[in-house]
Amino acid sequence: MYRDSLYLIQYAKDSISRAENAEDGNDCTIRIGTSVMTSSQSIAEIWSMLRLSEPNFKFQLVSFENTPENAREILRNLGENIDIVAGVFDENFLQSRKCSTMQLSREPICVALSIYHPLAKKDSLEISDLYGENLMIIRKGWNTYVDKLRDDLWNHHPHITIKDFSFYDIEIFNRCASSDELLMAIGKWDNIHPLVKVIPVSWKHTIPFGLLHSPKPTVKVQKLLAAINRSPLLEISTR
C-alpha cells in the first residue's frame, strides 16, 4: 500500500503539471521514466544528437521505484505521466506490457560481478572463465534472447551453474556485489552499483535495447521518434 500510495501521489502531481502544460499549447517536453534499472544515459546521448537540429525539445526526468508493480503499471500507461522509458525488450514483453518501441541497438549480453571477484581484473571474459562459477540469470520466459543464452549454457557449458532470480532491482546488484556470484547484465548497466563491474563475454548473445513508448504516441513523441529516425544515432547504435 505504501508503494502504491507513492505512485498515486506522484501521478497526481504529474496530472497538475500536464494540465498546466496543456494550457500553454506549445509544450515539447518529453517525460523520461528513470529508475535504478532505466538509466537516463541513453537519453543524454539522444539529446546530444538532437539539441542543435531540434532545439524545441526538452526532457524531463520522472523517477519511479523499480518494482514489478510499478514497471507493469507505467509501461501499460505510457503517455499518461511518462512518455518514454529506455530498456531491453522482446516481442512478448511488448505485447504483455501493451507498449511499442523504437530499437536503438543490439546490446551484447555481459556478466556483472563484484569488483573484488578474481575475474574483475579482466577487461573481457572467455566462456571458459565462467566454469565453476554461479551465474544468476533472470527467470525463464522474461526475455527470449536471455532464454537462448540460458539454453546455450545449459546444453553446451554444464560447468556453469545457473541460478534463477525473478526481477532486476538494486537488491540483485547488492547480492552480486557482496558475493562471488555472477549476474547477467548489459554494458549500459555498468553504473548501477559502485561495487559491481560489467564485463563483456566472448559469446555472441545480444538483446534489443530501445525507447519504449505508447502504441499511440502523442504528437510530441511522434516528432521525437521521427527526429531520432532522421539522425545518425540509429546507424551508429546498430553497427
CSV table of N, CA and C in Angstrom, one decimal, residues 25-28 30 46 50 53-54 56-57 59 84 102 217-231:
chain,number,residue,atom,x,y,z
A,25,GLY,N,-0.1,25.0,-24.7
A,25,GLY,CA,-0.4,24.6,-26.1
A,25,GLY,C,0.9,24.4,-26.9
A,26,ASN,N,2.0,24.7,-26.4
A,26,ASN,CA,3.3,24.6,-27.2
A,26,ASN,C,4.3,23.8,-26.4
A,27,ASP,N,3.8,22.9,-25.6
A,27,ASP,CA,4.8,22.1,-24.8
A,27,ASP,C,5.4,21.0,-25.6
A,28,CYS,N,6.8,21.0,-25.6
A,28,CYS,CA,7.5,19.9,-26.3
A,28,CYS,C,8.4,19.2,-25.3
A,30,ILE,N,9.4,16.1,-23.2
A,30,ILE,CA,9.3,14.6,-23.2
A,30,ILE,C,9.6,14.1,-21.9
A,46,ILE,N,20.9,10.8,-26.8
A,46,ILE,CA,20.0,11.2,-27.9
A,46,ILE,C,19.9,12.7,-27.9
A,50,LEU,N,20.4,15.6,-30.9
A,50,LEU,CA,19.3,16.4,-31.4
A,50,LEU,C,19.3,17.8,-31.0
A,53,SER,N,19.6,20.4,-34.0
A,53,SER,CA,18.6,20.3,-35.1
A,53,SER,C,17.2,20.4,-34.6
A,54,GLU,N,17.0,20.1,-33.3
A,54,GLU,CA,15.6,20.1,-32.7
A,54,GLU,C,15.7,20.9,-31.4
A,56,ASN,N,13.6,22.8,-29.9
A,56,ASN,CA,12.4,22.9,-29.1
A,56,ASN,C,12.1,21.8,-28.1
A,57,PHE,N,12.8,20.7,-28.4
A,57,PHE,CA,12.6,19.5,-27.4
A,57,PHE,C,13.2,19.8,-26.1
A,59,PHE,N,13.6,17.7,-22.2
A,59,PHE,CA,13.5,16.4,-21.5
A,59,PHE,C,13.3,16.6,-20.0
A,84,ILE,N,8.3,8.1,-22.2
A,84,ILE,CA,9.3,7.1,-22.8
A,84,ILE,C,10.1,6.5,-21.6
A,102,MET,N,11.0,1.9,-30.2
A,102,MET,CA,12.0,2.2,-31.3
A,102,MET,C,13.3,1.6,-30.9
A,217,PRO,N,1.4,7.0,-29.7
A,217,PRO,CA,2.2,8.1,-29.1
A,217,PRO,C,1.6,9.5,-29.3
A,218,THR,N,1.8,10.4,-28.4
A,218,THR,CA,1.3,11.7,-28.6
A,218,THR,C,2.1,12.4,-29.8
A,219,VAL,N,1.6,13.5,-30.2
A,219,VAL,CA,2.2,14.2,-31.3
A,219,VAL,C,3.7,14.6,-31.0
A,220,LYS,N,3.9,15.0,-29.8
A,220,LYS,CA,5.3,15.4,-29.5
A,220,LYS,C,6.2,14.2,-29.5
A,221,VAL,N,5.7,13.0,-29.0
A,221,VAL,CA,6.5,11.8,-29.0
A,221,VAL,C,6.8,11.4,-30.5
A,222,GLN,N,5.7,11.5,-31.3
A,222,GLN,CA,5.9,11.1,-32.7
A,222,GLN,C,7.0,12.0,-33.4
A,223,LYS,N,7.0,13.3,-33.0
A,223,LYS,CA,8.0,14.2,-33.6
A,223,LYS,C,9.4,13.8,-33.1
A,224,LEU,N,9.5,13.4,-31.8
A,224,LEU,CA,10.8,13.0,-31.3
A,224,LEU,C,11.3,11.7,-32.0
A,225,LEU,N,10.4,10.7,-32.2
A,225,LEU,CA,10.8,9.5,-32.8
A,225,LEU,C,11.2,9.7,-34.3
A,226,ALA,N,10.5,10.6,-34.9
A,226,ALA,CA,10.8,11.0,-36.3
A,226,ALA,C,12.2,11.7,-36.4
A,227,ALA,N,12.5,12.5,-35.4
A,227,ALA,CA,13.8,13.2,-35.4
A,227,ALA,C,14.9,12.3,-35.1
A,228,ILE,N,14.7,11.3,-34.2
A,228,ILE,CA,15.7,10.3,-33.9
A,228,ILE,C,15.9,9.5,-35.2
A,229,ASN,N,14.9,9.1,-35.9
A,229,ASN,CA,15.0,8.3,-37.1
A,229,ASN,C,15.8,9.0,-38.2
A,230,ARG,N,15.7,10.3,-38.2
A,230,ARG,CA,16.5,11.1,-39.2
A,230,ARG,C,17.9,11.3,-38.8
A,231,SER,N,18.2,11.1,-37.5
A,231,SER,CA,19.6,11.4,-37.1
A,231,SER,C,20.5,10.1,-37.3
